[in-house]
mmCIF file of C-alpha atoms in Angstrom:
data_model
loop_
_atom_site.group_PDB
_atom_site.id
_atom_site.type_symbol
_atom_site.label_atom_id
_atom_site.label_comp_id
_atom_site.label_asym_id
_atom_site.label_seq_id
_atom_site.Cartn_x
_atom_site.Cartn_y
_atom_site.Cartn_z
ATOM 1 C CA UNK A 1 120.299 133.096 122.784
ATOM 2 C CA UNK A 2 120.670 129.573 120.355
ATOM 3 C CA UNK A 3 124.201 129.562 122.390
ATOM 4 C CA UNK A 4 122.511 129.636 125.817
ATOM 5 C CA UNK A 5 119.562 127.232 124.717
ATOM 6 C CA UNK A 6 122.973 124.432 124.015
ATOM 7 C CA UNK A 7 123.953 125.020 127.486
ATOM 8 C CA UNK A 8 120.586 124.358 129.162
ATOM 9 C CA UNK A 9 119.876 121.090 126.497
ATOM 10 C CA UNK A 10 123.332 119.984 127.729
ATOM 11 C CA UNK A 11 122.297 120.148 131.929
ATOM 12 C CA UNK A 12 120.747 117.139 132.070
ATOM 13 C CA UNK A 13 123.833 115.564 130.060
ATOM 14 C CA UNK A 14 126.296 117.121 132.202
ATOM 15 C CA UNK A 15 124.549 115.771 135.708
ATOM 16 C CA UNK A 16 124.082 112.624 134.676
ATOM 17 C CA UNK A 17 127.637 112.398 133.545
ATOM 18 C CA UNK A 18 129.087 113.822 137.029
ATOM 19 C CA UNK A 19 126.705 111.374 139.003
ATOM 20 C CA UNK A 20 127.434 108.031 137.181
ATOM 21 C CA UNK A 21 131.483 109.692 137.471
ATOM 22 C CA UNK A 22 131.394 109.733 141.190
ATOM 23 C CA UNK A 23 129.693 106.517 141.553
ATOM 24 C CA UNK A 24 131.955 104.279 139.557
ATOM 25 C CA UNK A 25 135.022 106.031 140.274
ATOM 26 C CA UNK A 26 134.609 108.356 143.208
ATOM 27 C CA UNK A 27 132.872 106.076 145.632
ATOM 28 C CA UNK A 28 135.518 105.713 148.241
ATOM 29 C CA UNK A 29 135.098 109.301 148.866
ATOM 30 C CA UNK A 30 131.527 108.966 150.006
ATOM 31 C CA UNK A 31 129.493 108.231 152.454
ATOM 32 C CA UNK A 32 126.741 105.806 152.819
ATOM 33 C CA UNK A 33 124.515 109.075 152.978
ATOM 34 C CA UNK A 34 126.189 110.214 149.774
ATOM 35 C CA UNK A 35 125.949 107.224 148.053
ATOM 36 C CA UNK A 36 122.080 106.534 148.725
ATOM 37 C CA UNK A 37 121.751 110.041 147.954
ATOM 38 C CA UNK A 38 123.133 109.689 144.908
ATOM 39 C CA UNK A 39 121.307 106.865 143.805
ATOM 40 C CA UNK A 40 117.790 108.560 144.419
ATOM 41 C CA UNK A 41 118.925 110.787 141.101
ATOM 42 C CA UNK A 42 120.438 107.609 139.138
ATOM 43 C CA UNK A 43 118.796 105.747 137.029
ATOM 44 C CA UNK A 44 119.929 102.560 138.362
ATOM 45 C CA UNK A 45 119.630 100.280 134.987
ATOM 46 C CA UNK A 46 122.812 102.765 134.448
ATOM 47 C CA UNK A 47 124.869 101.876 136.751
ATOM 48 C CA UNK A 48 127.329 99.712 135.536
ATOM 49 C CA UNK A 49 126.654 95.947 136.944
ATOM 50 C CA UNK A 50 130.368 95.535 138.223
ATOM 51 C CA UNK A 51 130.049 98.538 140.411
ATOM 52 C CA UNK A 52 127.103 97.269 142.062
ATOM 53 C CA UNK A 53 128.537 93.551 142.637
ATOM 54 C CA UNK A 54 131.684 94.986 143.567
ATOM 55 C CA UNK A 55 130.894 97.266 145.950
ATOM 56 C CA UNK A 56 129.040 96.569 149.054
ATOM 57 C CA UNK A 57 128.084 100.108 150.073
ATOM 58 C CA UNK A 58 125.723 100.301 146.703
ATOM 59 C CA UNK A 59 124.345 96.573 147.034
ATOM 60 C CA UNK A 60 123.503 97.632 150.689
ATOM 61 C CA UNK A 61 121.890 100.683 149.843
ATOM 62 C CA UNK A 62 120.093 100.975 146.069
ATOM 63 C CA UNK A 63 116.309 100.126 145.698
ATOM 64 C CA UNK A 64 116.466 96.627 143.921
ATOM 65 C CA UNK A 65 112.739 96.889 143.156
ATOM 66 C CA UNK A 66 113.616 99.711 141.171
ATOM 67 C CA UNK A 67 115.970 97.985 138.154
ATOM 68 C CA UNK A 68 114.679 96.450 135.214
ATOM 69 C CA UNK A 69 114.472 92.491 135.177
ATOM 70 C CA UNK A 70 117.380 92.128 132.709
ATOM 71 C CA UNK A 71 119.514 94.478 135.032
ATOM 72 C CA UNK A 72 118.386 91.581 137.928
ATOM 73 C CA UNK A 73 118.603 88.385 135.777
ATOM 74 C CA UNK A 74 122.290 89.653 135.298
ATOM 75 C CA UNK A 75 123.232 90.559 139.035
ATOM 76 C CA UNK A 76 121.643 87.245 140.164
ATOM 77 C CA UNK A 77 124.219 85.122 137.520
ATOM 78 C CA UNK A 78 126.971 87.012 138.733
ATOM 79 C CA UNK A 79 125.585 86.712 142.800
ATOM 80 C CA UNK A 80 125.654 83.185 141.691
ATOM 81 C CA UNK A 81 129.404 82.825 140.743
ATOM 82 C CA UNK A 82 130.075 84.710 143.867
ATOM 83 C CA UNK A 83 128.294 81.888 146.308
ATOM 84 C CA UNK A 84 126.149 84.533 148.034
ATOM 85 C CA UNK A 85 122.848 84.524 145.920
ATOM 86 C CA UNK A 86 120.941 84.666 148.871
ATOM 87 C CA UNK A 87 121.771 88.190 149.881
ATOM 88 C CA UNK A 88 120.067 89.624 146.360
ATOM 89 C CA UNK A 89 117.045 87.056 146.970
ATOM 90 C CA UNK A 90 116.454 88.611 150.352
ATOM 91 C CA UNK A 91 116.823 91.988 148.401
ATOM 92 C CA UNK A 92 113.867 91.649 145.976
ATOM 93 C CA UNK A 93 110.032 89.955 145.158
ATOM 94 C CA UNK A 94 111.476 88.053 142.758
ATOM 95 C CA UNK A 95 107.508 86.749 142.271
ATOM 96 C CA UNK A 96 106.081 89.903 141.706
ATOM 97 C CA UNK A 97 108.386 90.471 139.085
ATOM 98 C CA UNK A 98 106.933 88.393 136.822
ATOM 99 C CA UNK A 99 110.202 87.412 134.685
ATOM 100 C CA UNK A 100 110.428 85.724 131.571
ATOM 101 C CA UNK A 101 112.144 82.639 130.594
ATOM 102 C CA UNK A 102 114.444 84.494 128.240
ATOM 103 C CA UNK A 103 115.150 87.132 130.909
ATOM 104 C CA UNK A 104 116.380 84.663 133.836
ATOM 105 C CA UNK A 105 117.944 81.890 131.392
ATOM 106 C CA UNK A 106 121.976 82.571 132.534
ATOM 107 C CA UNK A 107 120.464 82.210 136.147
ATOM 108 C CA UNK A 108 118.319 79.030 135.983
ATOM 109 C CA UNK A 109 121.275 77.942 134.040
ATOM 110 C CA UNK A 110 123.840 77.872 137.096
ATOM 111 C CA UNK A 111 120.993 76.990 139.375
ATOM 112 C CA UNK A 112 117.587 75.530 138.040
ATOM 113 C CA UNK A 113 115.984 74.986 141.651
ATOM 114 C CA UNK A 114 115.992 78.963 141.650
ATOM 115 C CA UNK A 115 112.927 78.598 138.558
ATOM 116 C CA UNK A 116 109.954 77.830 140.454
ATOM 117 C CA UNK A 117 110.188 78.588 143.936
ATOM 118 C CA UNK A 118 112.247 82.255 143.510
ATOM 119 C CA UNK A 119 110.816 83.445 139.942
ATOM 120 C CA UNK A 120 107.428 81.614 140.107
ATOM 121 C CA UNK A 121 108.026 80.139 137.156
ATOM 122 C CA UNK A 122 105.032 77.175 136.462
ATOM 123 C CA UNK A 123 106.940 74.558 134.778
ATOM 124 C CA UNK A 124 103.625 72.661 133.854
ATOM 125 C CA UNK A 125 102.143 76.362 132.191
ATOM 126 C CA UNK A 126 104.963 76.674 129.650
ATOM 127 C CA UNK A 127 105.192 77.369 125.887
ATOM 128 C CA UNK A 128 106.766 75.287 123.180
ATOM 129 C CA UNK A 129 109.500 77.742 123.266
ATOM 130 C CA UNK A 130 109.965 78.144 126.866
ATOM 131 C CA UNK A 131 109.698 74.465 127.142
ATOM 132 C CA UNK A 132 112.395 73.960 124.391
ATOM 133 C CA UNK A 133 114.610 76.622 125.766
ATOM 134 C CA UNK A 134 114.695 74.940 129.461
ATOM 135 C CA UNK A 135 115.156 71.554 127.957
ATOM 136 C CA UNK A 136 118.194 72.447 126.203
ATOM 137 C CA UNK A 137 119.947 73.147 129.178
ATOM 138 C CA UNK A 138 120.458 69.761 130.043
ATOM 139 C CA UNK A 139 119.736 69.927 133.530
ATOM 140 C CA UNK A 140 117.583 66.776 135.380
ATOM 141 C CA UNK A 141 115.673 69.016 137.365
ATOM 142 C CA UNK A 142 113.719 70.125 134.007
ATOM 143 C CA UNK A 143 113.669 66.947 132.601
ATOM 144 C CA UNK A 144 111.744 65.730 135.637
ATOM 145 C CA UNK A 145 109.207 68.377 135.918
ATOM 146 C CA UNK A 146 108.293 68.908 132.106
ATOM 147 C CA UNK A 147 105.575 66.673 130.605
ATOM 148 C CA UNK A 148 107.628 66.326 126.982
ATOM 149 C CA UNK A 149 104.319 64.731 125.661
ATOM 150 C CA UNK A 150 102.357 68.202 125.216
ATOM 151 C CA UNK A 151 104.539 69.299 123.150
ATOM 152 C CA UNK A 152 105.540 68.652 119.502
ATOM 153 C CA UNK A 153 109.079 69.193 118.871
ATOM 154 C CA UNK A 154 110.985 69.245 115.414
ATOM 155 C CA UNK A 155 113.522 67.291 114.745
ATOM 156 C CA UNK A 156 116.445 70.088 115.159
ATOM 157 C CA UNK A 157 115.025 70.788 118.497
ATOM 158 C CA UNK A 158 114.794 67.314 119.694
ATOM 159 C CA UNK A 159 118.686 66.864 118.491
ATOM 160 C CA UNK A 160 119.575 69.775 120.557
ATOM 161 C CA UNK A 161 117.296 68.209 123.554
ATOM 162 C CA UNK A 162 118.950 64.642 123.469
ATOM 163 C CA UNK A 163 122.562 66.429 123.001
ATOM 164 C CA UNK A 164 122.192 68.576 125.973
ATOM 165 C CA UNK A 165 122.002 65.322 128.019
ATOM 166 C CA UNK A 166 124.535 63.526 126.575
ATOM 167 C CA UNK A 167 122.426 61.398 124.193
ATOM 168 C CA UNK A 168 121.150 59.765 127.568
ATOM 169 C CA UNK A 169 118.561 56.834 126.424
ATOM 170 C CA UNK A 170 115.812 57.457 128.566
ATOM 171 C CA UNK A 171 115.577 61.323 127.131
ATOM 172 C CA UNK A 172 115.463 59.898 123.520
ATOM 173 C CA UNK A 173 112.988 57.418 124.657
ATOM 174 C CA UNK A 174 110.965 60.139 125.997
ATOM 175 C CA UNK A 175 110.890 62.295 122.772
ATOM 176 C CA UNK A 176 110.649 61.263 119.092
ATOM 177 C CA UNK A 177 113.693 60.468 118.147
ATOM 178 C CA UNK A 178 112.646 58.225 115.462
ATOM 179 C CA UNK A 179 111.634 61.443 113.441
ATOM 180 C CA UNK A 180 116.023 62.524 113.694
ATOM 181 C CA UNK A 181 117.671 63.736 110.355
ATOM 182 C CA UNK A 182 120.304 62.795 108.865
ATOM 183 C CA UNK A 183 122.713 64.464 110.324
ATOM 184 C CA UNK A 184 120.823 64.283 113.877
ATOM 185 C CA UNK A 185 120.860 60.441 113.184
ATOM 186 C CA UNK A 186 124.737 60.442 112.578
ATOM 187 C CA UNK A 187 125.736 62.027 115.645
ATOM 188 C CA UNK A 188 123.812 59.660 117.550
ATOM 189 C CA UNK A 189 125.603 57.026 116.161
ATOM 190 C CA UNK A 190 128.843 58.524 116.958
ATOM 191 C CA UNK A 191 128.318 59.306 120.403
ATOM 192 C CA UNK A 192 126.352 56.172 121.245
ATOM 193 C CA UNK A 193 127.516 53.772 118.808
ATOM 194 C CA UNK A 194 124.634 50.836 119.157
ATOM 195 C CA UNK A 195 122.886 51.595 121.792
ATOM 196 C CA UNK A 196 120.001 53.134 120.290
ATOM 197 C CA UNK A 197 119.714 52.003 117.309
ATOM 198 C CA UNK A 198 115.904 50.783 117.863
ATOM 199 C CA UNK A 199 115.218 54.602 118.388
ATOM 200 C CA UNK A 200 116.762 56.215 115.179
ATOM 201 C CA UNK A 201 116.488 55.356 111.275
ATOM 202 C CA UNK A 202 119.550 54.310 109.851
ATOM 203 C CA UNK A 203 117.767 55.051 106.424
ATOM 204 C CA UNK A 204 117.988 58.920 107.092
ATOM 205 C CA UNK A 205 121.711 58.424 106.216
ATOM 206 C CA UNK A 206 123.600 59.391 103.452
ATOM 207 C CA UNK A 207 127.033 58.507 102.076
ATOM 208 C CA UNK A 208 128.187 61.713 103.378
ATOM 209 C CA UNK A 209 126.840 60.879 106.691
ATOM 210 C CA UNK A 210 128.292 57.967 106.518
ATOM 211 C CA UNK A 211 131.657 58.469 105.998
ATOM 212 C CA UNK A 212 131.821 61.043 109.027
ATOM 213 C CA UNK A 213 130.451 58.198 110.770
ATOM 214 C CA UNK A 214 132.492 55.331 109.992
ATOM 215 C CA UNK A 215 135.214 57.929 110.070
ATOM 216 C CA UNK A 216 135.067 57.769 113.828
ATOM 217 C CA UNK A 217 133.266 54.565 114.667
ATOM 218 C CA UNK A 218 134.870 51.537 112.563
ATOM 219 C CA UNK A 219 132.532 48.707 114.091
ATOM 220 C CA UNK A 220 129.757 50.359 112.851
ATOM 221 C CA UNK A 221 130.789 49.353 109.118
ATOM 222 C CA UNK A 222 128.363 46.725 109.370
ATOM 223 C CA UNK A 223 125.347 48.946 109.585
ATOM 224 C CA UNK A 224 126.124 50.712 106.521
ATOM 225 C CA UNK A 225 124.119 50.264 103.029
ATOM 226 C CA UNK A 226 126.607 50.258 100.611
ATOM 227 C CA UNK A 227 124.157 50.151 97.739
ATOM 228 C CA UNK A 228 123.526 54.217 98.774
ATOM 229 C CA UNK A 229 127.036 55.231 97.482
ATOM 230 C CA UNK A 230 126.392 53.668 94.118
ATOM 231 C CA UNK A 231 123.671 56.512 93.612
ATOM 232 C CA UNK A 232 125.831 59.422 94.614
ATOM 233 C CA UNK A 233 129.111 61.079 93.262
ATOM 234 C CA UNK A 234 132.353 58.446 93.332
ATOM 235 C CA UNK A 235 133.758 60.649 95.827
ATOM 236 C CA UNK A 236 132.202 59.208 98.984
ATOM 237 C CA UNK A 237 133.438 55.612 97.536
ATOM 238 C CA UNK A 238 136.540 57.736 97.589
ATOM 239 C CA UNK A 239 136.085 58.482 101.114
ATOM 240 C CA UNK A 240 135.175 55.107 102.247
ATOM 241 C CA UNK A 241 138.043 53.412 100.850
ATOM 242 C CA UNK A 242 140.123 55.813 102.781
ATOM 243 C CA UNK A 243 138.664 54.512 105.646
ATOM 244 C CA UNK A 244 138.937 50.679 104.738
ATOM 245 C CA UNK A 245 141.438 50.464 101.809
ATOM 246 C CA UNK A 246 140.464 46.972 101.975
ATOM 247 C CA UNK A 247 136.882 47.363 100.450
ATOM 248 C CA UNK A 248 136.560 45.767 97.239
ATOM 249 C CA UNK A 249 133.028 46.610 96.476
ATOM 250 C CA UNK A 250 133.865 50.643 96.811
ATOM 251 C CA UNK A 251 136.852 50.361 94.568
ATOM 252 C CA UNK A 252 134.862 48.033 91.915
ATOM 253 C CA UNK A 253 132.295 51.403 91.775
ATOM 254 C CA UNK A 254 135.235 53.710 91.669
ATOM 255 C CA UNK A 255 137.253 52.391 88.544
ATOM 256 C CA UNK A 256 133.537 51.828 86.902
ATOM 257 C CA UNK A 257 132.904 55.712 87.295
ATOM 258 C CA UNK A 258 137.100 56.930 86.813
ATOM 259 C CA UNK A 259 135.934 58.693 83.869
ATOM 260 C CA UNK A 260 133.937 61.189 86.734
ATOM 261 C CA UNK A 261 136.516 61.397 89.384
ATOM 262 C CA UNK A 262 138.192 65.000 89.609
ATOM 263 C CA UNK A 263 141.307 66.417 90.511
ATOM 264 C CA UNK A 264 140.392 65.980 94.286
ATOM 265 C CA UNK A 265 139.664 62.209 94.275
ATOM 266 C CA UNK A 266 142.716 61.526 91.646
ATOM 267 C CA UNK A 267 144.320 63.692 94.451
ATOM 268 C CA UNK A 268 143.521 61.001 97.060
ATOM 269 C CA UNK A 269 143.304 57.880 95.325
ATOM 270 C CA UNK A 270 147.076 58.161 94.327
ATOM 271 C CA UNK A 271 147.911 59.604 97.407
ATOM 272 C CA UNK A 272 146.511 55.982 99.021
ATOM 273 C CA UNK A 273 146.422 53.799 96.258
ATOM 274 C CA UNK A 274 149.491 54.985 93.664
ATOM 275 C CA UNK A 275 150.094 50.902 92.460
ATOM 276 C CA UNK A 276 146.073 50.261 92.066
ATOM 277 C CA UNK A 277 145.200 53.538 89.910
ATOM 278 C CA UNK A 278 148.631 54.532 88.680
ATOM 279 C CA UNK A 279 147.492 53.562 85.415
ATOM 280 C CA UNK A 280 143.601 54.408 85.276
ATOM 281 C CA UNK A 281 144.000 57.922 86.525
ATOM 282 C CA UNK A 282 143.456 60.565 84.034
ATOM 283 C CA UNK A 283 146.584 63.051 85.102
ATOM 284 C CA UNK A 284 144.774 66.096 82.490
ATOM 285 C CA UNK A 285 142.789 66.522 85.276
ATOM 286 C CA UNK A 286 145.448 66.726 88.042
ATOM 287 C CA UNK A 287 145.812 70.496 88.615
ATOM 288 C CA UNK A 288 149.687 70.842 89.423
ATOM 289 C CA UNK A 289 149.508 71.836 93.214
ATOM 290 C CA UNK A 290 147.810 68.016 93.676
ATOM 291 C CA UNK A 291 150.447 66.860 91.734
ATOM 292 C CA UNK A 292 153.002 68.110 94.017
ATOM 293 C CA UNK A 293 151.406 66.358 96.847
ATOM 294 C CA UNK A 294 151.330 63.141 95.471
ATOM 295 C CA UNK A 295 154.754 63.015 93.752
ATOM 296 C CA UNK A 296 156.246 64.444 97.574
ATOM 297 C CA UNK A 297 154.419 61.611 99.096
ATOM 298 C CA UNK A 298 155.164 59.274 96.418
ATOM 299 C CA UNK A 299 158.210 59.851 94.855
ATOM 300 C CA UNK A 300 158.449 57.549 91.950
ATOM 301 C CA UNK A 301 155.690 59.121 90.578
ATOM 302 C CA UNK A 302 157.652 61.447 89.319
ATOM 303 C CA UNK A 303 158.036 60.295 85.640
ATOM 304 C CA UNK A 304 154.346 60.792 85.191
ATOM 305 C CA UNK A 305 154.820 64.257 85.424
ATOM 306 C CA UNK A 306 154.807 65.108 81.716
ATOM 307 C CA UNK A 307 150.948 64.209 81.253
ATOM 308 C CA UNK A 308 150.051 66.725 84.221
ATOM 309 C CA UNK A 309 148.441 69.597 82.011
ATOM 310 C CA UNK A 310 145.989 70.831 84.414
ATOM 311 C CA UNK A 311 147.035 74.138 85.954
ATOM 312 C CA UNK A 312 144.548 75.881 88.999
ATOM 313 C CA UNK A 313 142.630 78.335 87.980
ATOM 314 C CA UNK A 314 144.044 81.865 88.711
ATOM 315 C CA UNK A 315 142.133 83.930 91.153
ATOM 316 C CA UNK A 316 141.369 87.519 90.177
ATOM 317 C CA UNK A 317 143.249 90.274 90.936
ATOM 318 C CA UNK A 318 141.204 92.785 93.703
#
């Protein structure tokens, strides 16, 4: 009896598994009767998108009012790719749907025109999030119908705002850009050099930020505040003379604070600089794989090898 009871538990498992079969694999051996046949029993969401997009027959003949909005969302992206969305827009009330931003996002993506006038989306009704999420994808068409001013963004989300377009001026003038991070504030610089500096606060800065800036923009040495490094660990001075070897000021700070420097600014310092600090580094803190570097760059280092002491710490065994 328990043995029968498995069988009957196992029907529904069974049909379903022989009617998604002959759908995805077995559908050049039916008809178009077959097929729409077939789909009556399916439970559409099921059937795998690819077979649908693929194959004609099923596009022609399933219910599209019938699948879920994700199921949709996803056919309309991939419609999209294939340059004949308007066959699945003729398909389905996209309006009555009611979709959700998050739903329809990879479609609005590839064509934001499709937001309002197919999914009835009211750009002047939306959320902070849904507001956020359309601005980030960088698109003019959103720009142009969103009033930024209702809504108060943080400063991560207006950094991903201005990035999606590029750092464009007239976006940052249109949000607050004055209220960028550090980091936010960095990457402005580096993408726009000077053109907006009357929008960001250079003060946000740090030394690190600064010497991924300077890094990649030179002419912006001028900006920087020097007087910041002198508060932090000698290893951004470090960092900046790497950049401009010529910078007195930095190296002044360095040999003032040598007794702090650590194996990885000895490291670079006589990797750069072996005449200047050949005899102001402290080599008991050179751990020997440094040392190698520095004597194969630098090869008449190689008599200071004695006073290298410092062996790296050996990881544990697992």
């Amino acid at each position: 009896m328990a043995k029968k009871n498995q069988i009957e538990d196992r029907k529904p498992v069974l049909r379903d598994a022989m009617l998604y079969y002959y759908l995805e694999f077995e559908s050049e051996v039916l008809t178009g009767e077959d097929i729409k046949k077939l789909l009556s029993y399916a439970d559409l969401d099921k059937v795998p998108d690819r077979v649908i997009l693929l194959n004609d027959i099923y596009s022609e003949n399933l219910d599209w009012n019938q699948l879920s909005n994700a199921k949709i969302a996803r056919l309309i992206s991939m419609f999209i790719d294939r340059k004949d969305v308007q066959f699945i827009l003729d398909k389905v009330n996209l309006k009555e749907k009611k979709f959700k931003i998050r739903e329809i996002i990879w479609c609005i993506a590839r064509m934001p025109e499709l937001t309002e006038n197919t999914f009835g989306i009211d750009l002047k009704k939306l959320t902070k999030k849904d507001a956020y999420t359309l601005l980030s994808l960088g698109h003019d068409y959103f720009i142009d119908r969103i009033d930024i001013s209702r809504y108060r963004f943080n400063p991560t989300e207006i950094y991903k705002i201005v990035r999606s377009y590029l750092f464009d001026r007239p976006i940052m003038e249109k949000v607050k850009s004055n209220t960028l991070e550090g980091f936010h504030v960095s990457q402005v610089l580096i993408n726009t050099g000077r053109d907006n500096l009357d929008l960001i606060k250079l003060e946000k800065l740090t030394p690190s930020h600064w010497v991924e800036v300077l890094g990649k923009r030179k002419f912006l040495f001028d900006l920087c505040d020097f007087s910041k490094f002198l508060e932090e660990d000698v290893i951004f001075a470090i960092k900046l003379v790497s950049i401009f070897p010529d910078y007195q000021p930095a190296h002044n700070f360095i040999l003032k604070k040598k007794d702090t420097i650590g194996d990885k600014g000895w490291g670079m310092l006589l990797e750069l600089f072996p005449t200047k600090y050949i005899d102001h580094c402290d080599y008991g803190s050179l751990y020997e794989g440094t040392w190698v570097k520095v004597v194969d760059k630098h090869p008449e280092l190689l008599s200071y090898r004695a006073k290298v002491v410092k062996k790296a710490p050996e990881l544990p065994i697992i």
